[in-house]
Structure formats: structure tokens, C-alpha cells
XYZ file of C-alpha atoms in Angstrom:
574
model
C -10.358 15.079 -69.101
C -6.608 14.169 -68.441
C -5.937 10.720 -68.714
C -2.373 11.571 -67.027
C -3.860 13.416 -63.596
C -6.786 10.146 -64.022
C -4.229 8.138 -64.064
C -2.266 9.648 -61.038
C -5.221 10.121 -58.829
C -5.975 6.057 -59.119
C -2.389 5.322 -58.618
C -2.429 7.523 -55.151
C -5.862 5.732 -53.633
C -4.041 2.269 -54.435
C -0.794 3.254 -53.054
C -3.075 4.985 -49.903
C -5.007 1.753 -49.743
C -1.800 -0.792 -49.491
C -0.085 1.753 -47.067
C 0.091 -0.261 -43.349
C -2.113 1.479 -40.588
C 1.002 2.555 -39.093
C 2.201 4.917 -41.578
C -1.522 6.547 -42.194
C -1.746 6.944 -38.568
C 0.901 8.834 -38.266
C 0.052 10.538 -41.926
C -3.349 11.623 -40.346
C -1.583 12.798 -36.716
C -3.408 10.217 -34.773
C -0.511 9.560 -32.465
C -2.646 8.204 -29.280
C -2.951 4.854 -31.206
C 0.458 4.469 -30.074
C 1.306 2.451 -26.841
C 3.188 4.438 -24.363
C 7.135 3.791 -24.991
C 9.290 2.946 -21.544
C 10.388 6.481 -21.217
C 14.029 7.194 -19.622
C 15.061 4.465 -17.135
C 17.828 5.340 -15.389
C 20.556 3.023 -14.715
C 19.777 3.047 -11.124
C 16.371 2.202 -12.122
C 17.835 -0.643 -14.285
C 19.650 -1.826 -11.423
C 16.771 -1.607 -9.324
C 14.510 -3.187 -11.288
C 17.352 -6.298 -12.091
C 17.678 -6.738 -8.289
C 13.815 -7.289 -7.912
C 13.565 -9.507 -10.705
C 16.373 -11.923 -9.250
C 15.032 -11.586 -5.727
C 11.314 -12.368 -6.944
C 12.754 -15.439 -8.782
C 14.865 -16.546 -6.307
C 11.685 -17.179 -3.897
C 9.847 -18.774 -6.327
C 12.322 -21.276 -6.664
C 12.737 -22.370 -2.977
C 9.176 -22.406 -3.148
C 8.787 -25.205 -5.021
C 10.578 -28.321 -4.944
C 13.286 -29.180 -6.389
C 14.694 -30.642 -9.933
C 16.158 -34.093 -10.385
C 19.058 -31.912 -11.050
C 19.843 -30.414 -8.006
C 20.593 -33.739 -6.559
C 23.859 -34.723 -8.912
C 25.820 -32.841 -5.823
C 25.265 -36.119 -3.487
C 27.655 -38.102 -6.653
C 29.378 -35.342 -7.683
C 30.293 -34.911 -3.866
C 32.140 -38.319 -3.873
C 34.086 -37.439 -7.143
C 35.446 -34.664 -5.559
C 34.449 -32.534 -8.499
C 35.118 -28.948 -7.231
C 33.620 -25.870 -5.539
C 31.215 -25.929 -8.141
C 28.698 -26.932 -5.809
C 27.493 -24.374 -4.061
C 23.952 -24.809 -6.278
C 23.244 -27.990 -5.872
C 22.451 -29.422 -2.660
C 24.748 -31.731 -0.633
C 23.003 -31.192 3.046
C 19.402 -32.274 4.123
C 18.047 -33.024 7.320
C 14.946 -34.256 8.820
C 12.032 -33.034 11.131
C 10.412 -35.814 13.381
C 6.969 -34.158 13.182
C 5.654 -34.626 16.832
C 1.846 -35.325 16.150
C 0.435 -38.401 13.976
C -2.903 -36.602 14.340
C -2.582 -33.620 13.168
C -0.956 -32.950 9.496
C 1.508 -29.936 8.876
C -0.373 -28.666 6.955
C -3.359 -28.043 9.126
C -1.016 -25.788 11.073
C 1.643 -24.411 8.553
C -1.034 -23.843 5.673
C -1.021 -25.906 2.135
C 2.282 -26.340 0.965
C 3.662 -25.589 4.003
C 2.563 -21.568 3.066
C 3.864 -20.400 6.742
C 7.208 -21.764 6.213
C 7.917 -19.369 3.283
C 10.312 -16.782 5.227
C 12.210 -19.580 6.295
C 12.732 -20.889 3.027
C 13.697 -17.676 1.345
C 15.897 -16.134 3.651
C 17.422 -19.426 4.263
C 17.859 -20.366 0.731
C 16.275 -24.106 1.685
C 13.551 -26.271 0.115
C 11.208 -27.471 2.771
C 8.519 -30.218 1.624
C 6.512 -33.064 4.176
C 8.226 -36.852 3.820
C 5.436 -39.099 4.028
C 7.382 -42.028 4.512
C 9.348 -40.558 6.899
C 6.502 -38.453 8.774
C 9.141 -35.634 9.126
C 9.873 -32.481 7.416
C 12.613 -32.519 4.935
C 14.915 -29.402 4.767
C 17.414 -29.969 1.961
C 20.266 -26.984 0.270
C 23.305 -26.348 -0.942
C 24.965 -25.238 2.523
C 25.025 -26.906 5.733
C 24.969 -24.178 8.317
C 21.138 -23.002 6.440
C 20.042 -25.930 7.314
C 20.995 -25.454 11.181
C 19.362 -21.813 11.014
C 16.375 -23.564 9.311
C 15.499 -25.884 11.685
C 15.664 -23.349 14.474
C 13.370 -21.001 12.662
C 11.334 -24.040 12.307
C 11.027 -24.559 15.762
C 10.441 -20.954 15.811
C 7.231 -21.293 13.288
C 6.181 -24.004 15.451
C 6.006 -22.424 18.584
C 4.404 -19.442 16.843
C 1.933 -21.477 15.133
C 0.787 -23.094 18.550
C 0.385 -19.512 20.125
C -1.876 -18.850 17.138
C -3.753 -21.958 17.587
C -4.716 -20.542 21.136
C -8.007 -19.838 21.708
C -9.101 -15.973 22.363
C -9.841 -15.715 25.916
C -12.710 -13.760 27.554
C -13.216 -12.832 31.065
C -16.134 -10.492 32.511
C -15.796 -8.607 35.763
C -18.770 -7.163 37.459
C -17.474 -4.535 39.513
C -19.276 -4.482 43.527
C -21.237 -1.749 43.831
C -20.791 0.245 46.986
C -23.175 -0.268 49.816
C -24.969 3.133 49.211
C -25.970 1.793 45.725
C -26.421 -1.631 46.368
C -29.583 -2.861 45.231
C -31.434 -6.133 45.807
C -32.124 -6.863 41.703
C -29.972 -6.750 38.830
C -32.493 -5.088 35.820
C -31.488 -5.803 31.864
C -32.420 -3.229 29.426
C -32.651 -4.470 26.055
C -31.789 -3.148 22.949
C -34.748 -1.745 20.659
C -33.115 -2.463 17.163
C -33.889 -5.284 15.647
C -31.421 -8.683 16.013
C -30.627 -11.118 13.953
C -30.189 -13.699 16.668
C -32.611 -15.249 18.865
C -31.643 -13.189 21.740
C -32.056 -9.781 21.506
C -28.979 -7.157 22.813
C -28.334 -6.551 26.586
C -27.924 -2.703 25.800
C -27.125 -2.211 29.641
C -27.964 -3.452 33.274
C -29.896 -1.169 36.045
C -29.560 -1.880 39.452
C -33.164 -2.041 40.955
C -35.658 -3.372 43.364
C -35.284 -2.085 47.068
C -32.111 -0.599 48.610
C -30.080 -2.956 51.435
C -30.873 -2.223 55.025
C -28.821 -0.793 57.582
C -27.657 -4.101 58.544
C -27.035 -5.545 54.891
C -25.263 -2.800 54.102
C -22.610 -3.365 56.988
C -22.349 -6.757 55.969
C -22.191 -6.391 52.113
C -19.658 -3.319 52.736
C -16.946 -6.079 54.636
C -17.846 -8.676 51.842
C -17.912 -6.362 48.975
C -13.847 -5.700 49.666
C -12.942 -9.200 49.708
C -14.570 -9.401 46.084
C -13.282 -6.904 44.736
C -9.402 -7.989 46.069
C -10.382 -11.569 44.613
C -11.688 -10.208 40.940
C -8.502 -7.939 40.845
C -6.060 -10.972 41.682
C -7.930 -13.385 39.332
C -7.222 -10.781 36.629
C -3.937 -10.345 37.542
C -3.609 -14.184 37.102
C -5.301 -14.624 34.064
C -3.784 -11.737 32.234
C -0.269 -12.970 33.138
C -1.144 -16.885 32.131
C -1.943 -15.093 29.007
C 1.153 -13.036 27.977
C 3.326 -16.435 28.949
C 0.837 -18.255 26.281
C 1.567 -15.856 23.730
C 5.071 -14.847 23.933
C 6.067 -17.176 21.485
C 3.887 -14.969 18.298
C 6.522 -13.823 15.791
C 4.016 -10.806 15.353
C 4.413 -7.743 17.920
C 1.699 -7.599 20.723
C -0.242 -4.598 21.192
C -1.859 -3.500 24.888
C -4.658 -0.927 24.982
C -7.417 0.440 27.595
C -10.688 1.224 25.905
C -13.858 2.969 27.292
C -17.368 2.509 26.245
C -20.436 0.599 26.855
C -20.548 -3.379 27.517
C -23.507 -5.075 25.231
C -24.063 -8.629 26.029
C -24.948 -10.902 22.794
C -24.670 -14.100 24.912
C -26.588 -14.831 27.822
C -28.764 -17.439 29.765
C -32.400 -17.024 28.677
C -34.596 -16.580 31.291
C -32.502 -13.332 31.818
C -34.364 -11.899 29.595
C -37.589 -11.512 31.190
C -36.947 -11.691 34.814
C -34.143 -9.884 37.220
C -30.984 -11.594 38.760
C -29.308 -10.410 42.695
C -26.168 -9.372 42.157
C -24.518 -12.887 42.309
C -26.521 -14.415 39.860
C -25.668 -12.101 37.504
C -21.476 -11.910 38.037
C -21.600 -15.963 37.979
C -23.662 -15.905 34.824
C -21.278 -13.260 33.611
C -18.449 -15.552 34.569
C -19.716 -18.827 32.341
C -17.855 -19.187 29.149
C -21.040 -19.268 27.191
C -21.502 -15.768 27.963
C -20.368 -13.340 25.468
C -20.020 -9.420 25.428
C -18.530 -7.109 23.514
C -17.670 -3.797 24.392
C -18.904 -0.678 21.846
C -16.104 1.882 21.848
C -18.369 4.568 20.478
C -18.681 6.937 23.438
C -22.302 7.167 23.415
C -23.754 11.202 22.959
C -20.392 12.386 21.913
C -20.265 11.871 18.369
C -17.939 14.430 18.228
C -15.752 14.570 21.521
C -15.668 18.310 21.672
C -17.088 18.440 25.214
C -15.101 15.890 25.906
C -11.737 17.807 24.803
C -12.721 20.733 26.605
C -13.283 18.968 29.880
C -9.284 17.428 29.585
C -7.992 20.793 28.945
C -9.733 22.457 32.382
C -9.023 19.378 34.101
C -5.265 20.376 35.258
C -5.012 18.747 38.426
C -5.642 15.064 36.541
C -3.690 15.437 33.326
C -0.792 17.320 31.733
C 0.991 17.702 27.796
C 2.205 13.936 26.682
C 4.983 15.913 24.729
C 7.211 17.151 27.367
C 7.931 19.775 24.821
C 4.524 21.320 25.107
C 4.060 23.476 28.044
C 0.664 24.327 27.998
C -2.265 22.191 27.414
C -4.119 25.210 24.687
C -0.934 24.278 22.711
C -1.468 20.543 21.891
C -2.203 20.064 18.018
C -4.136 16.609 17.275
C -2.277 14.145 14.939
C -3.571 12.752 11.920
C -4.282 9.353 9.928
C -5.686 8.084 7.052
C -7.382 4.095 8.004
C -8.881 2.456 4.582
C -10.415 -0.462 4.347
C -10.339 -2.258 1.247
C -10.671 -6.163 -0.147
C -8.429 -7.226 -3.200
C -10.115 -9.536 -6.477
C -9.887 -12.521 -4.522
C -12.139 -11.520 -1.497
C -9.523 -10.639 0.610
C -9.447 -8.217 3.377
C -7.216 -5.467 4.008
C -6.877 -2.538 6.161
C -3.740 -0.055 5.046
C -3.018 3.000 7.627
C -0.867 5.748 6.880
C 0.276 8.745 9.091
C -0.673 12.411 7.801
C 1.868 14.723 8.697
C 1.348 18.617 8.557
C 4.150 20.930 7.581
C 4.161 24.564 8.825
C 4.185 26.869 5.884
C 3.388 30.737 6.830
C 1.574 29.595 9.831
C -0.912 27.252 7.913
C -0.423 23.142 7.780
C 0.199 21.608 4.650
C -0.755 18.169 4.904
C 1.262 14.797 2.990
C 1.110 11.367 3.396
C 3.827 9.863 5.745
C 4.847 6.524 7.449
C 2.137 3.448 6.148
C 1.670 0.161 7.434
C -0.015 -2.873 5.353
C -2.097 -5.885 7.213
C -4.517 -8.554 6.225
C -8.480 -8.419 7.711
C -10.000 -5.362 8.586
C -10.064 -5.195 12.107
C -7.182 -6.031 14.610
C -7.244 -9.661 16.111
C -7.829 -10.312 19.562
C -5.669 -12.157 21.667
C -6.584 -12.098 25.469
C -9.892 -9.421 26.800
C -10.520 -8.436 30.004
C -14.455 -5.994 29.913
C -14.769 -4.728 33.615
C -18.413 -3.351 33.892
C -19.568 -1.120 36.494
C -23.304 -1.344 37.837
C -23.563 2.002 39.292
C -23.609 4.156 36.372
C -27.294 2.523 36.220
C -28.697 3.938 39.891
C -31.718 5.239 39.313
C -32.212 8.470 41.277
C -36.178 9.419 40.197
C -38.523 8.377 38.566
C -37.655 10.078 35.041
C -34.485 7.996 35.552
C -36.073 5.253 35.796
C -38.037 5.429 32.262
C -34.645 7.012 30.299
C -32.100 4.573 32.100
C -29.926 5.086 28.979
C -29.836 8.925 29.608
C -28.108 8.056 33.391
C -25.518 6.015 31.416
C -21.650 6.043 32.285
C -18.698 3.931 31.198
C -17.213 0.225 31.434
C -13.799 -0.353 30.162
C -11.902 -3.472 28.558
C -8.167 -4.321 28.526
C -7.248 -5.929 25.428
C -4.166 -8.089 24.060
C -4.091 -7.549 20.099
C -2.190 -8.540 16.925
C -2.004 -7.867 13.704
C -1.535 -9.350 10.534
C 1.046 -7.201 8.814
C 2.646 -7.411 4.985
C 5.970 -7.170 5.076
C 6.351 -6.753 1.241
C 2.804 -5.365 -0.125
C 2.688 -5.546 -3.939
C 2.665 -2.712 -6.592
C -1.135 -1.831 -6.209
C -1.197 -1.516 -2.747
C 1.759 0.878 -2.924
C -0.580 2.577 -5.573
C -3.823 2.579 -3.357
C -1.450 5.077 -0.878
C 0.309 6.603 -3.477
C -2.756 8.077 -4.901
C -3.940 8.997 -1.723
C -3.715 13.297 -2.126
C -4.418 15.440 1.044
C -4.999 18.675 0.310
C -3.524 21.337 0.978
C -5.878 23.088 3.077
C -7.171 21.013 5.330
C -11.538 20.952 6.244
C -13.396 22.009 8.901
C -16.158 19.989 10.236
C -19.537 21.215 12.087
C -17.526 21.563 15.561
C -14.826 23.964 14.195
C -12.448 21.006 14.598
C -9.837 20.903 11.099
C -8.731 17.811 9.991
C -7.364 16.544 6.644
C -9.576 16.084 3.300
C -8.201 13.298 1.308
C -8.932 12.285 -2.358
C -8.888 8.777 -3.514
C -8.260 7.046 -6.930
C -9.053 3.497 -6.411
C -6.877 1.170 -8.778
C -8.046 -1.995 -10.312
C -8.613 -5.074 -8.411
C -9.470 -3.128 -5.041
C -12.478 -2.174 -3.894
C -12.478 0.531 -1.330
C -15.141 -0.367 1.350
C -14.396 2.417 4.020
C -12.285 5.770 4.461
C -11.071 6.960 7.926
C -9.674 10.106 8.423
C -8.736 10.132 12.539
C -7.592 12.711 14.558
C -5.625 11.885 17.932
C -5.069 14.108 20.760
C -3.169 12.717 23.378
C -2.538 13.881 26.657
C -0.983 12.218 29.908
C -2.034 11.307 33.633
C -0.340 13.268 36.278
C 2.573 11.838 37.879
C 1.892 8.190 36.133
C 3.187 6.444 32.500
C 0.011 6.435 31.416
C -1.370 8.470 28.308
C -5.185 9.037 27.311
C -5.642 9.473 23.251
C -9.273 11.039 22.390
C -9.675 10.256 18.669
C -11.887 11.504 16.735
C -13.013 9.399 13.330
C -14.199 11.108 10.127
C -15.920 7.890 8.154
C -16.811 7.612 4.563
C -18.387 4.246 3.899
C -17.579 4.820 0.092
C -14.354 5.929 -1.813
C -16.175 9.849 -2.715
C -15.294 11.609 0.575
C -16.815 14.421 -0.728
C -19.511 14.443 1.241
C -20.395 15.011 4.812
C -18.952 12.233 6.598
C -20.073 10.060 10.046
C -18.253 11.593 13.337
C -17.217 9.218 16.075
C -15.292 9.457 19.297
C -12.989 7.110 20.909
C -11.233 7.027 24.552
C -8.153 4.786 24.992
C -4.888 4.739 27.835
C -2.281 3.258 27.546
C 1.657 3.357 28.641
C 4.021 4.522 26.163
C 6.384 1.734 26.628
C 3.993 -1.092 25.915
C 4.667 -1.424 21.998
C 8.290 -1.868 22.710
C 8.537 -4.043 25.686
C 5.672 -6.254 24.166
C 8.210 -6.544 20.585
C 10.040 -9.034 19.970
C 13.522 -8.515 20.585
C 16.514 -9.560 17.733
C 13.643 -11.136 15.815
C 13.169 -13.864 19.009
C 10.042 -13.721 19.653
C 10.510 -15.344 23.774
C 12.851 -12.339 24.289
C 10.396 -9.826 25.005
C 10.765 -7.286 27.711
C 8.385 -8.706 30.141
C 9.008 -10.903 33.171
C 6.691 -13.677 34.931
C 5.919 -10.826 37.153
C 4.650 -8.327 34.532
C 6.368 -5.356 36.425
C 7.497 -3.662 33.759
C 4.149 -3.465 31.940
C 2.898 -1.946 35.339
C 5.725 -0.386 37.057
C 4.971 0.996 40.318
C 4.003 4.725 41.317
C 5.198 4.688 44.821
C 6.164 2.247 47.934
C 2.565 2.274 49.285
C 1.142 0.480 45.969
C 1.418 -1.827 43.353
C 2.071 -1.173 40.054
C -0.825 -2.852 38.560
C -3.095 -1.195 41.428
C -1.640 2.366 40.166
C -2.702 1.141 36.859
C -6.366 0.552 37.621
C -6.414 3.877 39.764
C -5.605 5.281 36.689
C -8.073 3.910 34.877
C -10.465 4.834 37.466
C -9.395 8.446 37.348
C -9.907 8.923 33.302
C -13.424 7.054 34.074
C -14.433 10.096 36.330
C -13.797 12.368 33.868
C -15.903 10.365 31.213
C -18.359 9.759 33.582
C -18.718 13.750 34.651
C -19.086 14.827 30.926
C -21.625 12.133 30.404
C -23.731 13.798 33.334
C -23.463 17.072 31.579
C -24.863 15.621 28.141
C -27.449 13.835 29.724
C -28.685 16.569 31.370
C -28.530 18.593 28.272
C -30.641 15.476 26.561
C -32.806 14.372 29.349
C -36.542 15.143 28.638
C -38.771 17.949 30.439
């Protein structure tokens, strides 16, 4: 043996052994063990990045109160010290709060949460006086303090039109005297409720038909109703838009088709028939509640539906004046997911897909995105119109399959939503690893629509994917446009599977969003009047503009109402 080498060999284990696990890492090429340096930040990056930091820290401080320090400007003020003030505060004004009942913070959140804009774009601290029963708005330059208080008043008259209750109201179209029936017929829903009550699926007019003389008389009555219902929801719909103008949030005005369930209703409904004005008073009691499904019932996949529009010339035309013939209109795309956050909260994120011509194909990529709380829109102000005669029996196979003789009620409804103005760093991911391909997918009806992957980041759980489809088209000679959607649903983030096909009718006028905006961030200068003439402008000198608007409603309802006739017949049992 060599006691040298022996000696060598010992010395290299004890030198390996006292080595730091840095240096054998890298000795035995195990580089991963490494954290990820910063990489190459750019000084516009760096500059970037500086900007948010201040900006973040600057509303943190005005949301909080503030130091005993800040207040050495009210003696410093009277020792004429300098221009050195402009930190410290030297103005503050009070809020006489206007209810002894009712604490701020029961409308403007816990620590006065809603008043957060205010207080950062301001630059103001905001906190409740007790002893004062006002709301104290203190900084370091007088004229925030006069911008403050009117955004205050602002948040006040926005929090009171948030308070407001949503507001329901049915309307049970007349029937005409050819249909008229002496019994108003519930058909119930055969799944399973929850409730006590189970779910008025639809209503069938039944019992005997109305004499030669009723019919006379119900024919002169029946137009009196229907003037009054119109004029009452004239009324109500323009009491509503006056209670809401003051919501900092825009308004949104839509004309959806579907079937009317009622959830709600007086018991003894249930197992016995109403006459017709039993059932519209009923209808018109505030305990009664119906909502109206937007799923167009036996077209899952609106392809009928699309093909009726396109022959139907004489009724619409291309919404893109640039399109000249109806073949030619492509369906837009969007991506809806519906998520909830760590903390239980919900959100619903919607993006735009945009396809780029390349060689003739589309290449899809995510475009425009919008950020709000809850998953579903909130509802402001609904007006469900249902119409009894898409129930007339005809035989007696229409009797037992009522649901196969089906046609369509409508609602107008006033929505908001709760947008994010400044969504945080994993929402931006959520979208950001959003990847369309490339190719696009076909479904079952030959109808190609986007396939998007998702990567879901931590702290969000993805409850549902929505990949929609929107073809819009426009009534002749009126403002009014009709979008058929189509919805691709995933109830899971894997949308690699076959997903759930829906269809959805709406009209509306393309001026709506804008007039019902807020103008120069004041929310009572939207562009509406008391009359509500520019929401329904009129067609011509021989009629109103909101009777032009429900002939236009009436019109698309043909067309729905036709295609339903063809499915049903398709569907109806030998």
C-alpha cells in the first residue's frame, strides 16, 4: 500500500465532505437546484415596475388613516414655515351624514370600502366622526377636498340607486277572440323541485271556446287591455331608468326570447284552472315570481334557426352595412369563464376572439377582455311579456304533448355589471394563458368555432368555459339588431371533450350601450330624456317609437315561432 495516495484519498473525502452544497451542486451539474435569477429587465421595465410600486403605495396610504404626523401642518401653518407643506394636511371638512338610522357603513361598506376611488384619485383620507356624526375628509390641498365632497355626493346617490329594489312586472298578453278560451290550464314541470311548489313549465288555454257574442264583446275589451298593459309598461319602465340614472356603472338594455317558468304562485293554482283574469291579476301580485329560460327550447343548436334568418329577406338584412349579402355574414367569437378566487369569490372574465385571415383560413387570438365580480349580470328593472296563444290546442294529440305546440314569451331587461377596473396579476394570467388554436373545431352541425386551452393558475378555480358564437343581423328599415348566439359549454377547465350546445335569441338597438353610459364620468348625464325617445326613436309619423319597438319584437317572434312549428312537427309523435 501507499501511505502517500492513503493519505490523499482521506484528505479529498474530508475536503468533499466540508465543501458547502453549493459548490458540489454545481461540481455534480445539478443546476435546477438553483432559483430562477430576474433575467434582463429593461429600464422601461424598471420604470414600469417603480411607477406601480409608488402608485400601489400611494393607495394604501389614503386608505388608512392618518399619522399624528400629518397634522403638524395646522401649527406649522401659523409659523408660516414654507411650501413645505404640501404633505401634510392643512384642509378638512365635514359631511353632515343625513340619516341617524342608518350607519355609513351599512351603505358605503366597512371602512367606508366604496369610498376608495374617491380617496385615491383625490389624494384625501376619508374616516366616520362619531362625535360629529359626519364624514371627515381631511388633505394636504384644499380644492381635493371640494372635488371630494362632490364625488361623495356622487357615491351617495349611486349607493341609493343600488339600494333599489329589482323590480318585476308580468304582462299577460290578450289573446285574440279566435283563441280565447274560457280556462287558463298550468302545466307543470316533471323534474323534481326543491321548493314546495313545483315549476309552472307553461300555461294552455282550455275549456270551451267564447261564443259568437263573447267574442264581439271580448274583441272591443281585449284592445283597451292591451293599450292599458302597453302604457303601464311604458310608465314603469321610464320610473325605472329615472331611479337608476344616478349608478356610476353603465346600464345595459336587452330583448330576450324564451320560455316564462313561474317559481312563485298562489297555491290552489296548482290543481285547479283560472279565466283569463284571474290569472293576469295573480300574475300582477308582487308575490308572484317568474323567470324567463333563455334556452330556446328544441334548438340546442340554432342551425334551423340561422337558416330561417338567411331566407327570410323581406324581415331582416346584414347589421354590417359593409356586408351585402346575407351568405356573407361570419359569426363573432368569445371566450365567457367563470371562475371563483381563494376567498369564495365570484368572477366571470369575457374576452373577444378575433380571427385573422391568413391564406383564406382564420387564425384565431385572444382580443379585447373585460373583468367583473359574480357570475351572472345583475338585474336592475324586468319586464317578461307572456303570450297565451302559443298554448291553443288544435287536436287532441295537442292536447297530451302541449309542450310540443310551444312558442315564445320575451322579457325586457335593465342590467349592470360589476366590473374591475384594475384586476390583479392572476387574473391577467387566467386570460393570458388562454391559447386558441390555430385551427379552429367543428361541431356536429358543421358550424366552426374556436377551441381554447386553459391553464388554470393558483388560487382560481375554473367552474365553467364558454366559447359563444354571435351572428347578428338587423330588422328591415328599424335600429333594431337580432344576435343568435350559439354557446359551446364546458362545465370543467378540460375542454377537450364534447361540449353542451345552447342557443340564444336577443334584439336590441345599437345605440343603447352608449346613450345608457354615463357621460364625462357623471353618471345623471346620460343620453336619455324623461320621455325615453331616444331609446325608442320613432319609425315614421303614423307611430310611436316605443310601438315600432314592440312591432319589432313581434316580428322576430314570428320567425321564432314559425321555426318552432317546423321542429315540433319534426318531434311530435305518430
Amino acid at each position: 500500500m501507499n501511505p502517500q495516495r492513503d493519505f490523499e484519498s482521506k484528505h479529498a473525502r474530508v475536503i468533499a465532505r466540508q465543501q458547502p452544497q453549493w459548490s458540489r451542486s454545481i461540481a455534480s451539474g445539478a443546476v435546477k437546484q438553483w432559483a430562477r435569477g430576474p433575467g434582463l429587465i429593461t429600464n422601461a421595465r424598471a420604470e414600469a415596475d417603480r411607477v406601480t410600486a409608488e402608485e400601489w403605495t400611494r393607495r394604501q396610504t389614503f386608505r388608512s388613516l392618518p399619522t399624528q404626523n400629518d397634522f403638524k401642518a395646522i401649527v406649522c401653518l401659523c409659523l408660516h414655515i414654507g411650501p413645505r407643506l404640501y404633505k401634510l394636511i392643512i384642509s378638512q371638512a365635514y359631511y353632515l351624514w343625513p340619516s341617524q338610522e342608518i350607519h355609513p357603513s351599512e351603505i358605503l361598506g366597512n371602512s367606508l370600502k366604496n369610498l376608495d376611488p374617491i380617496r385615491e384619485t383625490c389624494g384625501i383620507y376619508i374616516d366616520w366622526d362619531a362625535s360629529m356624526q359626519s364624514l371627515r375628509l381631511r388633505s394636504s390641498d384644499g380644492r381635493m377636498v371640494y372635488e371630494a365632497l362632490e364625488g361623495l355626493k356622487a357615491a351617495l346617490r349611486d349607493a341609493k340607486a343600488q339600494a333599489a329594489g329589482i323590480e318585476h312586472l308580468y304582462i299577460v298578453q290578450p289573446p285574440s277572440m279566435m283563441a280565447m278560451t274560457s280556462a287558463v290550464t298550468p302545466v307543470l314541470s316533471q323534474v323534481p323541485s326543491l321548493v314546495r311548489q313545483p315549476v309552472i313549465e307553461s300555461v294552455a288555454l282550455t275549456g270551451h271556446k267564447l261564443s259568437t257574442q263573447d267574442r264581439m264583446k271580448w274583441d272591443k275589451q281585449r284592445s283597451l287591455l292591451v293599450a292599458k298593459q302597453w302604457q303601464t309598461c311604458y310608465t314603469r319602465m321610464m320610473d325605472a331608468f329615472e331611479r337608476l340614472r344616478s349608478l356610476q356603472t353603465p346600464l345595459r338594455l336587452r330583448v330576450n326570447f324564451g320560455a316564462m317558468h313561474i317559481s312563485t304562485y298562489k297555491k290552489d293554482f296548482q290543481g285547479i284552472s283560472y279565466n283569463f283574469d284571474k290569472f293576469a291579476n295573480m300574475m300582477g301580485e308582487s308575490r308572484t315570481k317568474a323567470a324567463l329560460n333563455k334556452q330556446i327550447p328544441y334548438l340546442p343548436d340554432g342551425i334551423r334557426l340561422l337558416d330561417e334568418i338567411r331566407s327570410a329577406r323581406d324581415v331582416f338584412c346584414p347589421a354590417d352595412s359593409t356586408t351585402l349579402s346575407m351568405d356573407d355574414i361570419k359569426p363573432r367569437h368569445g371566450l365567457v369563464i367563470l371562475a371563483c378566487t381563494s376567498v369564495y369569490e365570484q368572477l366571470r372574465l369575457e374576452a373577444d376572439i378575433d380571427a385573422v385571415q391568413n391564406g383564406g383560413d382564420d387564425l384565431f387570438q385572444i382580443g379585447t377582455t373585460h373583468y367583473n365580480l359574480h357570475d351572472t349580470r345583475q338585474s336592475r328593472f324586468n319586464v317578461g311579456v307572456m303570450d297565451l296563444e302559443r298554448y291553443v290546442p288544435s287536436t287532441i294529440i295537442c292536447q297530451l304533448h302541449l309542450k310540443w305546440t310551444r312558442k315564445f314569451d320575451w322579457s325586457v331587461e335593465l342590467v349592470t355589471d360589476a366590473q374591475i377596473l384594475k384586476p390583479t396579476r392572476d387574473l391577467q394570467n387566467l386570460i393570458g394563458m388562454c391559447k386558441p388554436s390555430t385551427t379552429g373545431r367543428v361541431d356536429s352541425n358543421g358550424l366552426l368555432y374556436p377551441s381554447v386551452s386553459l391553464s388554470t393558475p393558483p388560487g382560481i378555480a375554473i367552474d365553467e368555459v364558454l366559447v359563444k358564437s354571435v351572428t347578428r343581423y338587423r330588422v328591415l328599415r328599424t335600429p333594431f339588431l337580432v344576435e343568435i348566439t350559439i354557446y359551446h359549454r364546458w362545465n370543467t377547465p378540460d375542454t377537450a371533450g364534447d361540449p353542451l350546445t345552447q342557443c340564444g335569441v336577443t334584439l336590441y338597438n345599437k345605440d343603447w350601450d352608449l346613450l345608457l353610459s354615463p357621460r364625462d364620468r357623471v353618471p345623471d348625464l346620460r343620453g336619455f330624456s324623461r320621455g325615453l325617445d331616444e331609446l325608442f326613436p320613432s319609425l315614421s309619423d303614423n307611430q310611436s317609437g316605443f310601438a315600432g319597438f314592440v312591432d319589432s319584437i313581434t316580428r322576430v317572434q314570428g320567425i321564432l315561432s314559425k321555426v318552432q312549428e317546423t321542429v315540433s312537427e319534426t318531434n311530435r309523435p305518430s
